[in-house]
Amino acid sequence: MGLFRRRKQARVLSHDRAADRGDLDHLANFIRSRRGVEAFIEPRTTVTETTVILIADDGEWTRRRIDGPDGARRFAYRMGIPVYDVRLMGYPQRMRDFNERRKRRPERY
């Protein structure tokens, strides 16, 4: 019957992947090709690892995985851009405005 057998520990499988060189290159290219870029650290969730979202002065944005909050801060410091915690600051209005413009005129983006 096996009433007193130990149960095997359930393995937690992550379908997410860690940050790689391609992610960091994409972020660096975004910073070099836009003006007024700021970094916002997004916390790890049950679905994704820690991500960083870069937002330019016109509201254009990109998001990629990063190696934890400390990795995001090191990356931002190395690139010379300000970094914020999205849980404390929220997303800037310019990002919401950009998303609204993109919704209204998708052919322009």
Short mmCIF file of C-alpha atoms in Angstrom, two decimals:
data_model
loop_
_atom_site.label_atom_id
_atom_site.label_comp_id
_atom_site.label_asym_id
_atom_site.label_seq_id
_atom_site.Cartn_x
_atom_site.Cartn_y
_atom_site.Cartn_z
CA MET A 1 0.00 0.00 0.00
CA GLY A 2 2.82 2.40 0.64
CA LEU A 3 1.12 4.52 3.28
CA PHE A 4 4.38 5.34 5.04
CA ARG A 5 6.57 5.88 2.01
CA ARG A 6 8.10 9.26 1.59
CA ARG A 7 6.70 11.39 -1.13
CA LYS A 8 9.11 12.73 -3.68
CA GLN A 9 9.60 16.47 -3.57
CA ALA A 10 7.80 18.20 -6.40
CA ARG A 11 10.29 19.82 -8.73
CA VAL A 12 9.63 23.39 -9.71
CA LEU A 13 10.22 23.78 -13.41
CA SER A 14 10.90 27.23 -14.74
CA HIS A 15 9.95 27.83 -18.34
CA ASP A 16 11.83 31.11 -18.19
CA ARG A 17 15.44 31.58 -19.18
CA ALA A 18 18.19 33.65 -17.61
CA ALA A 19 19.58 36.81 -19.18
CA ASP A 20 22.16 36.24 -21.88
CA ARG A 21 24.62 38.34 -23.87
CA GLY A 22 21.99 39.05 -26.54
CA ASP A 23 19.71 40.63 -23.94
CA LEU A 24 22.48 42.88 -22.65
CA ASP A 25 23.52 43.85 -26.19
CA HIS A 26 19.92 44.77 -27.05
CA LEU A 27 19.65 46.96 -23.94
CA ALA A 28 22.98 48.67 -24.66
CA ASN A 29 21.97 49.36 -28.28
CA PHE A 30 18.66 50.83 -27.10
CA ILE A 31 20.51 53.19 -24.74
CA ARG A 32 23.00 54.27 -27.41
CA SER A 33 20.31 54.95 -30.01
CA ARG A 34 17.80 56.87 -27.83
CA ARG A 35 17.89 60.02 -25.73
CA GLY A 36 17.04 60.35 -22.05
CA VAL A 37 16.85 56.62 -21.29
CA GLU A 38 16.04 55.53 -17.74
CA ALA A 39 16.01 52.00 -16.33
CA PHE A 40 13.20 50.56 -14.22
CA ILE A 41 13.73 47.26 -12.39
CA GLU A 42 10.74 44.92 -12.48
CA PRO A 43 10.67 42.26 -9.73
CA ARG A 44 10.83 38.53 -10.26
CA THR A 45 7.41 36.88 -10.52
CA THR A 46 6.22 33.29 -10.55
CA VAL A 47 6.39 33.39 -14.35
CA THR A 48 9.46 35.52 -15.18
CA GLU A 49 12.83 36.31 -13.71
CA THR A 50 13.83 39.88 -12.87
CA THR A 51 13.52 42.19 -15.87
CA VAL A 52 14.63 45.71 -16.62
CA ILE A 53 12.56 48.06 -18.74
CA LEU A 54 14.33 50.93 -20.46
CA ILE A 55 12.22 53.99 -21.24
CA ALA A 56 13.41 56.77 -23.57
CA ASP A 57 12.40 60.43 -23.24
CA ASP A 58 9.66 60.02 -25.89
CA GLY A 59 8.16 57.03 -24.03
CA GLU A 60 9.49 54.32 -26.32
CA TRP A 61 10.48 51.31 -24.24
CA THR A 62 12.01 47.86 -24.30
CA ARG A 63 12.13 45.07 -21.71
CA ARG A 64 14.65 42.28 -21.24
CA ARG A 65 15.72 39.81 -18.58
CA ILE A 66 18.53 40.80 -16.27
CA ASP A 67 20.52 38.96 -13.61
CA GLY A 68 18.60 40.19 -10.58
CA PRO A 69 18.12 43.68 -9.15
CA ASP A 70 21.81 44.07 -8.38
CA GLY A 71 22.70 43.10 -11.93
CA ALA A 72 20.28 45.74 -13.22
CA ARG A 73 21.84 48.40 -11.00
CA ARG A 74 25.36 47.45 -12.12
CA PHE A 75 24.29 47.54 -15.77
CA ALA A 76 22.66 50.98 -15.39
CA TYR A 77 25.69 52.34 -13.55
CA ARG A 78 28.02 51.00 -16.24
CA MET A 79 25.85 52.59 -18.96
CA GLY A 80 25.55 55.88 -17.05
CA ILE A 81 21.75 55.97 -16.80
CA PRO A 82 19.47 56.44 -13.79
CA VAL A 83 17.80 53.34 -12.36
CA TYR A 84 14.56 53.09 -10.38
CA ASP A 85 12.53 50.35 -8.74
CA VAL A 86 9.16 50.11 -10.48
CA ARG A 87 7.50 48.95 -7.23
CA LEU A 88 8.43 52.25 -5.60
CA MET A 89 8.20 54.68 -8.52
CA GLY A 90 5.67 53.12 -10.90
CA TYR A 91 5.92 53.57 -14.67
CA PRO A 92 6.36 57.11 -16.03
CA GLN A 93 3.45 58.83 -17.76
CA ARG A 94 5.45 59.17 -20.99
CA MET A 95 5.44 55.37 -21.35
CA ARG A 96 1.66 55.22 -21.00
CA ASP A 97 1.31 58.08 -23.50
CA PHE A 98 3.57 56.25 -25.98
CA ASN A 99 1.48 53.06 -25.63
CA GLU A 100 -1.71 55.04 -26.21
CA ARG A 101 -0.26 56.69 -29.35
CA ARG A 102 0.86 53.28 -30.61
CA LYS A 103 -2.64 51.86 -30.06
CA ARG A 104 -4.29 54.67 -32.00
CA ARG A 105 -1.82 54.63 -34.93
CA PRO A 106 -0.19 51.17 -35.14
CA GLU A 107 1.00 51.76 -38.71
CA ARG A 108 3.46 54.41 -37.48
CA TYR A 109 5.24 52.01 -35.12
#
